[in-house]
Amino acid sequence: MPSKLQIYREMADQTAADLVQSHQNWTSFLQAMAKLYKYPYHEQLMIYAQRPNATACASYEIWNNQMRRYVQRGRRGIALIDTTGDNPEIKYVFDVSDTGVRPNSRTPYLFQFRPEHEQTVTDALADRFGIGPGNNLPDFIEEIANW
């Protein structure tokens, strides 16, 4: 019988294989992960595999202590494989939708890219990569990717 760690590794491998099967799968992953940019790729992959609609994830301790929110009873955590130690372990995070509000609770800041920021981002990328300005942000990013 496979261990939980093996099951989650297989889940990550299968999800990674599925992502590259179509442009739509990859785009869906990128849209979901734009909200979880602070996590490394392997953790983003695990979050997407288990909860593709997650918007803001954190550990139980962060939700309780720093955000002063509580994880609702019965909510299942999102398993991540922690490889920082000598032996890989499973750790769990919870999405903001799994939490409830207390008095003085903090609301997580959710990153949003708005159209009025497009020119600033394009200019910063042009300076960083030494490429002339593009027609629009998607074309500009494609030019950088092909660089």
PDB file of N, CA and C in Angstrom, residues 69-132:
ATOM      1  N   ARG A  69      -7.758  34.809  12.053  1.00  0.00           N
ATOM      2  CA  ARG A  69      -8.919  34.117  11.488  1.00  0.00           C
ATOM      3  C   ARG A  69      -8.880  32.688  12.008  1.00  0.00           C
ATOM      4  N   TYR A  70      -9.958  31.965  11.882  1.00  0.00           N
ATOM      5  CA  TYR A  70      -9.946  30.573  12.312  1.00  0.00           C
ATOM      6  C   TYR A  70     -10.261  29.667  11.125  1.00  0.00           C
ATOM      7  N   VAL A  71      -9.674  28.479  11.147  1.00  0.00           N
ATOM      8  CA  VAL A  71      -9.978  27.481  10.127  1.00  0.00           C
ATOM      9  C   VAL A  71     -11.263  26.791  10.562  1.00  0.00           C
ATOM     10  N   GLN A  72     -12.244  26.782   9.682  1.00  0.00           N
ATOM     11  CA  GLN A  72     -13.554  26.237  10.006  1.00  0.00           C
ATOM     12  C   GLN A  72     -13.477  24.727  10.253  1.00  0.00           C
ATOM     13  N   ARG A  73     -14.256  24.282  11.206  1.00  0.00           N
ATOM     14  CA  ARG A  73     -14.298  22.860  11.569  1.00  0.00           C
ATOM     15  C   ARG A  73     -14.663  22.015  10.349  1.00  0.00           C
ATOM     16  N   GLY A  74     -13.934  20.922  10.186  1.00  0.00           N
ATOM     17  CA  GLY A  74     -14.222  19.979   9.113  1.00  0.00           C
ATOM     18  C   GLY A  74     -13.571  20.289   7.782  1.00  0.00           C
ATOM     19  N   ARG A  75     -12.887  21.420   7.672  1.00  0.00           N
ATOM     20  CA  ARG A  75     -12.233  21.777   6.412  1.00  0.00           C
ATOM     21  C   ARG A  75     -10.976  20.937   6.242  1.00  0.00           C
ATOM     22  N   ARG A  76     -10.756  20.474   5.024  1.00  0.00           N
ATOM     23  CA  ARG A  76      -9.587  19.653   4.726  1.00  0.00           C
ATOM     24  C   ARG A  76      -8.462  20.538   4.215  1.00  0.00           C
ATOM     25  N   GLY A  77      -7.285  20.316   4.748  1.00  0.00           N
ATOM     26  CA  GLY A  77      -6.129  21.068   4.311  1.00  0.00           C
ATOM     27  C   GLY A  77      -5.650  20.619   2.938  1.00  0.00           C
ATOM     28  N   ILE A  78      -4.869  21.466   2.322  1.00  0.00           N
ATOM     29  CA  ILE A  78      -4.241  21.167   1.036  1.00  0.00           C
ATOM     30  C   ILE A  78      -2.848  20.654   1.356  1.00  0.00           C
ATOM     31  N   ALA A  79      -2.577  19.427   0.979  1.00  0.00           N
ATOM     32  CA  ALA A  79      -1.302  18.791   1.311  1.00  0.00           C
ATOM     33  C   ALA A  79      -0.187  19.306   0.410  1.00  0.00           C
ATOM     34  N   LEU A  80       0.934  19.669   1.030  1.00  0.00           N
ATOM     35  CA  LEU A  80       2.137  20.059   0.307  1.00  0.00           C
ATOM     36  C   LEU A  80       3.278  19.169   0.771  1.00  0.00           C
ATOM     37  N   ILE A  81       4.204  18.898  -0.116  1.00  0.00           N
ATOM     38  CA  ILE A  81       5.362  18.084   0.244  1.00  0.00           C
ATOM     39  C   ILE A  81       6.482  19.025   0.653  1.00  0.00           C
ATOM     40  N   ASP A  82       6.881  18.953   1.908  1.00  0.00           N
ATOM     41  CA  ASP A  82       7.938  19.793   2.466  1.00  0.00           C
ATOM     42  C   ASP A  82       9.272  19.065   2.336  1.00  0.00           C
ATOM     43  N   THR A  83      10.155  19.592   1.508  1.00  0.00           N
ATOM     44  CA  THR A  83      11.451  18.954   1.265  1.00  0.00           C
ATOM     45  C   THR A  83      12.596  19.721   1.917  1.00  0.00           C
ATOM     46  N   THR A  84      12.288  20.587   2.875  1.00  0.00           N
ATOM     47  CA  THR A  84      13.350  21.388   3.489  1.00  0.00           C
ATOM     48  C   THR A  84      14.219  20.589   4.452  1.00  0.00           C
ATOM     49  N   GLY A  85      13.696  19.534   5.022  1.00  0.00           N
ATOM     50  CA  GLY A  85      14.470  18.726   5.972  1.00  0.00           C
ATOM     51  C   GLY A  85      15.140  17.551   5.291  1.00  0.00           C
ATOM     52  N   ASP A  86      15.723  16.677   6.107  1.00  0.00           N
ATOM     53  CA  ASP A  86      16.384  15.485   5.583  1.00  0.00           C
ATOM     54  C   ASP A  86      15.383  14.506   4.978  1.00  0.00           C
ATOM     55  N   ASN A  87      14.224  14.400   5.586  1.00  0.00           N
ATOM     56  CA  ASN A  87      13.179  13.499   5.094  1.00  0.00           C
ATOM     57  C   ASN A  87      11.969  14.316   4.661  1.00  0.00           C
ATOM     58  N   PRO A  88      11.469  14.104   3.445  1.00  0.00           N
ATOM     59  CA  PRO A  88      10.275  14.838   3.011  1.00  0.00           C
ATOM     60  C   PRO A  88       9.097  14.543   3.942  1.00  0.00           C
ATOM     61  N   GLU A  89       8.322  15.577   4.200  1.00  0.00           N
ATOM     62  CA  GLU A  89       7.142  15.457   5.052  1.00  0.00           C
ATOM     63  C   GLU A  89       5.964  16.132   4.372  1.00  0.00           C
ATOM     64  N   ILE A  90       4.783  15.816   4.838  1.00  0.00           N
ATOM     65  CA  ILE A  90       3.581  16.469   4.338  1.00  0.00           C
ATOM     66  C   ILE A  90       3.212  17.581   5.312  1.00  0.00           C
ATOM     67  N   LYS A  91       2.967  18.766   4.778  1.00  0.00           N
ATOM     68  CA  LYS A  91       2.448  19.870   5.576  1.00  0.00           C
ATOM     69  C   LYS A  91       1.154  20.322   4.910  1.00  0.00           C
ATOM     70  N   TYR A  92       0.333  21.014   5.637  1.00  0.00           N
ATOM     71  CA  TYR A  92      -0.970  21.404   5.122  1.00  0.00           C
ATOM     72  C   TYR A  92      -1.148  22.913   5.168  1.00  0.00           C
ATOM     73  N   VAL A  93      -1.805  23.428   4.156  1.00  0.00           N
ATOM     74  CA  VAL A  93      -2.216  24.829   4.111  1.00  0.00           C
ATOM     75  C   VAL A  93      -3.718  24.857   3.870  1.00  0.00           C
ATOM     76  N   PHE A  94      -4.315  25.995   4.174  1.00  0.00           N
ATOM     77  CA  PHE A  94      -5.753  26.170   4.008  1.00  0.00           C
ATOM     78  C   PHE A  94      -5.992  27.432   3.195  1.00  0.00           C
ATOM     79  N   ASP A  95      -7.012  27.383   2.362  1.00  0.00           N
ATOM     80  CA  ASP A  95      -7.388  28.545   1.570  1.00  0.00           C
ATOM     81  C   ASP A  95      -8.208  29.501   2.432  1.00  0.00           C
ATOM     82  N   VAL A  96      -8.238  30.751   2.038  1.00  0.00           N
ATOM     83  CA  VAL A  96      -9.014  31.742   2.783  1.00  0.00           C
ATOM     84  C   VAL A  96     -10.490  31.332   2.853  1.00  0.00           C
ATOM     85  N   SER A  97     -10.975  30.613   1.847  1.00  0.00           N
ATOM     86  CA  SER A  97     -12.380  30.165   1.871  1.00  0.00           C
ATOM     87  C   SER A  97     -12.630  29.131   2.964  1.00  0.00           C
ATOM     88  N   ASP A  98     -11.570  28.559   3.541  1.00  0.00           N
ATOM     89  CA  ASP A  98     -11.685  27.603   4.640  1.00  0.00           C
ATOM     90  C   ASP A  98     -11.710  28.297   5.998  1.00  0.00           C
ATOM     91  N   THR A  99     -11.585  29.609   6.010  1.00  0.00           N
ATOM     92  CA  THR A  99     -11.458  30.330   7.274  1.00  0.00           C
ATOM     93  C   THR A  99     -12.699  31.146   7.584  1.00  0.00           C
ATOM     94  N   GLY A 100     -12.823  31.482   8.846  1.00  0.00           N
ATOM     95  CA  GLY A 100     -13.899  32.350   9.306  1.00  0.00           C
ATOM     96  C   GLY A 100     -13.311  33.587   9.958  1.00  0.00           C
ATOM     97  N   VAL A 101     -14.141  34.588  10.121  1.00  0.00           N
ATOM     98  CA  VAL A 101     -13.702  35.888  10.632  1.00  0.00           C
ATOM     99  C   VAL A 101     -13.987  35.991  12.119  1.00  0.00           C
ATOM    100  N   ARG A 102     -13.042  36.582  12.823  1.00  0.00           N
ATOM    101  CA  ARG A 102     -13.193  36.928  14.242  1.00  0.00           C
ATOM    102  C   ARG A 102     -13.168  38.447  14.361  1.00  0.00           C
ATOM    103  N   PRO A 103     -13.481  38.977  15.544  1.00  0.00           N
ATOM    104  CA  PRO A 103     -13.275  40.416  15.728  1.00  0.00           C
ATOM    105  C   PRO A 103     -11.789  40.737  15.510  1.00  0.00           C
ATOM    106  N   ASN A 104     -11.513  41.786  14.816  1.00  0.00           N
ATOM    107  CA  ASN A 104     -10.151  42.242  14.508  1.00  0.00           C
ATOM    108  C   ASN A 104      -9.416  41.314  13.543  1.00  0.00           C
ATOM    109  N   SER A 105     -10.143  40.501  12.780  1.00  0.00           N
ATOM    110  CA  SER A 105      -9.497  39.654  11.779  1.00  0.00           C
ATOM    111  C   SER A 105      -8.938  40.518  10.659  1.00  0.00           C
ATOM    112  N   ARG A 106      -7.877  40.030  10.072  1.00  0.00           N
ATOM    113  CA  ARG A 106      -7.274  40.704   8.923  1.00  0.00           C
ATOM    114  C   ARG A 106      -7.757  40.033   7.645  1.00  0.00           C
ATOM    115  N   THR A 107      -7.974  40.827   6.630  1.00  0.00           N
ATOM    116  CA  THR A 107      -8.343  40.308   5.312  1.00  0.00           C
ATOM    117  C   THR A 107      -7.080  40.200   4.491  1.00  0.00           C
ATOM    118  N   PRO A 108      -6.840  39.047   3.873  1.00  0.00           N
ATOM    119  CA  PRO A 108      -5.618  38.916   3.086  1.00  0.00           C
ATOM    120  C   PRO A 108      -5.646  39.837   1.864  1.00  0.00           C
ATOM    121  N   TYR A 109      -4.488  40.353   1.528  1.00  0.00           N
ATOM    122  CA  TYR A 109      -4.353  41.176   0.332  1.00  0.00           C
ATOM    123  C   TYR A 109      -4.245  40.241  -0.857  1.00  0.00           C
ATOM    124  N   LEU A 110      -5.153  40.362  -1.802  1.00  0.00           N
ATOM    125  CA  LEU A 110      -5.129  39.539  -2.997  1.00  0.00           C
ATOM    126  C   LEU A 110      -4.617  40.382  -4.155  1.00  0.00           C
ATOM    127  N   PHE A 111      -3.498  39.959  -4.708  1.00  0.00           N
ATOM    128  CA  PHE A 111      -2.877  40.672  -5.816  1.00  0.00           C
ATOM    129  C   PHE A 111      -3.828  40.720  -7.006  1.00  0.00           C
ATOM    130  N   GLN A 112      -3.919  41.889  -7.620  1.00  0.00           N
ATOM    131  CA  GLN A 112      -4.710  42.049  -8.831  1.00  0.00           C
ATOM    132  C   GLN A 112      -3.915  42.867  -9.829  1.00  0.00           C
ATOM    133  N   PHE A 113      -3.884  42.391 -11.048  1.00  0.00           N
ATOM    134  CA  PHE A 113      -3.262  43.156 -12.118  1.00  0.00           C
ATOM    135  C   PHE A 113      -4.382  43.881 -12.849  1.00  0.00           C
ATOM    136  N   ARG A 114      -4.326  45.201 -12.816  1.00  0.00           N
ATOM    137  CA  ARG A 114      -5.364  46.006 -13.442  1.00  0.00           C
ATOM    138  C   ARG A 114      -4.841  46.624 -14.731  1.00  0.00           C
ATOM    139  N   PRO A 115      -5.717  46.868 -15.679  1.00  0.00           N
ATOM    140  CA  PRO A 115      -5.289  47.409 -16.975  1.00  0.00           C
ATOM    141  C   PRO A 115      -4.468  48.695 -16.868  1.00  0.00           C
ATOM    142  N   GLU A 116      -4.736  49.513 -15.879  1.00  0.00           N
ATOM    143  CA  GLU A 116      -3.981  50.773 -15.762  1.00  0.00           C
ATOM    144  C   GLU A 116      -2.509  50.542 -15.386  1.00  0.00           C
ATOM    145  N   HIS A 117      -2.161  49.322 -14.980  1.00  0.00           N
ATOM    146  CA  HIS A 117      -0.773  49.006 -14.644  1.00  0.00           C
ATOM    147  C   HIS A 117       0.017  48.437 -15.819  1.00  0.00           C
ATOM    148  N   GLU A 118      -0.670  48.145 -16.931  1.00  0.00           N
ATOM    149  CA  GLU A 118      -0.016  47.469 -18.050  1.00  0.00           C
ATOM    150  C   GLU A 118       1.183  48.248 -18.584  1.00  0.00           C
ATOM    151  N   GLN A 119       1.048  49.538 -18.761  1.00  0.00           N
ATOM    152  CA  GLN A 119       2.150  50.325 -19.322  1.00  0.00           C
ATOM    153  C   GLN A 119       3.351  50.347 -18.381  1.00  0.00           C
ATOM    154  N   THR A 120       3.109  50.461 -17.088  1.00  0.00           N
ATOM    155  CA  THR A 120       4.197  50.463 -16.110  1.00  0.00           C
ATOM    156  C   THR A 120       4.943  49.137 -16.132  1.00  0.00           C
ATOM    157  N   VAL A 121       4.206  48.036 -16.193  1.00  0.00           N
ATOM    158  CA  VAL A 121       4.830  46.708 -16.243  1.00  0.00           C
ATOM    159  C   VAL A 121       5.608  46.535 -17.539  1.00  0.00           C
ATOM    160  N   THR A 122       5.017  46.946 -18.654  1.00  0.00           N
ATOM    161  CA  THR A 122       5.696  46.836 -19.946  1.00  0.00           C
ATOM    162  C   THR A 122       6.989  47.652 -19.946  1.00  0.00           C
ATOM    163  N   ASP A 123       6.950  48.861 -19.422  1.00  0.00           N
ATOM    164  CA  ASP A 123       8.150  49.702 -19.355  1.00  0.00           C
ATOM    165  C   ASP A 123       9.231  49.068 -18.481  1.00  0.00           C
ATOM    166  N   ALA A 124       8.829  48.504 -17.336  1.00  0.00           N
ATOM    167  CA  ALA A 124       9.800  47.868 -16.441  1.00  0.00           C
ATOM    168  C   ALA A 124      10.436  46.647 -17.110  1.00  0.00           C
ATOM    169  N   LEU A 125       9.649  45.851 -17.816  1.00  0.00           N
ATOM    170  CA  LEU A 125      10.191  44.692 -18.519  1.00  0.00           C
ATOM    171  C   LEU A 125      11.114  45.122 -19.665  1.00  0.00           C
ATOM    172  N   ALA A 126      10.749  46.197 -20.366  1.00  0.00           N
ATOM    173  CA  ALA A 126      11.599  46.710 -21.444  1.00  0.00           C
ATOM    174  C   ALA A 126      12.951  47.136 -20.890  1.00  0.00           C
ATOM    175  N   ASP A 127      12.945  47.821 -19.755  1.00  0.00           N
ATOM    176  CA  ASP A 127      14.205  48.238 -19.127  1.00  0.00           C
ATOM    177  C   ASP A 127      15.013  47.031 -18.665  1.00  0.00           C
ATOM    178  N   ARG A 128      14.346  46.072 -18.087  1.00  0.00           N
ATOM    179  CA  ARG A 128      15.037  44.893 -17.543  1.00  0.00           C
ATOM    180  C   ARG A 128      15.660  44.027 -18.622  1.00  0.00           C
ATOM    181  N   PHE A 129      14.947  43.835 -19.725  1.00  0.00           N
ATOM    182  CA  PHE A 129      15.414  42.923 -20.765  1.00  0.00           C
ATOM    183  C   PHE A 129      16.008  43.636 -21.972  1.00  0.00           C
ATOM    184  N   GLY A 130      15.983  44.959 -21.967  1.00  0.00           N
ATOM    185  CA  GLY A 130      16.578  45.708 -23.070  1.00  0.00           C
ATOM    186  C   GLY A 130      15.877  45.478 -24.398  1.00  0.00           C
ATOM    187  N   ILE A 131      14.571  45.344 -24.345  1.00  0.00           N
ATOM    188  CA  ILE A 131      13.777  45.103 -25.552  1.00  0.00           C
ATOM    189  C   ILE A 131      12.890  46.314 -25.771  1.00  0.00           C
ATOM    190  N   GLY A 132      12.701  46.678 -27.036  1.00  0.00           N
ATOM    191  CA  GLY A 132      11.833  47.798 -27.362  1.00  0.00           C
ATOM    192  C   GLY A 132      10.409  47.516 -26.959  1.00  0.00           C
TER     193      GLY A 132
END
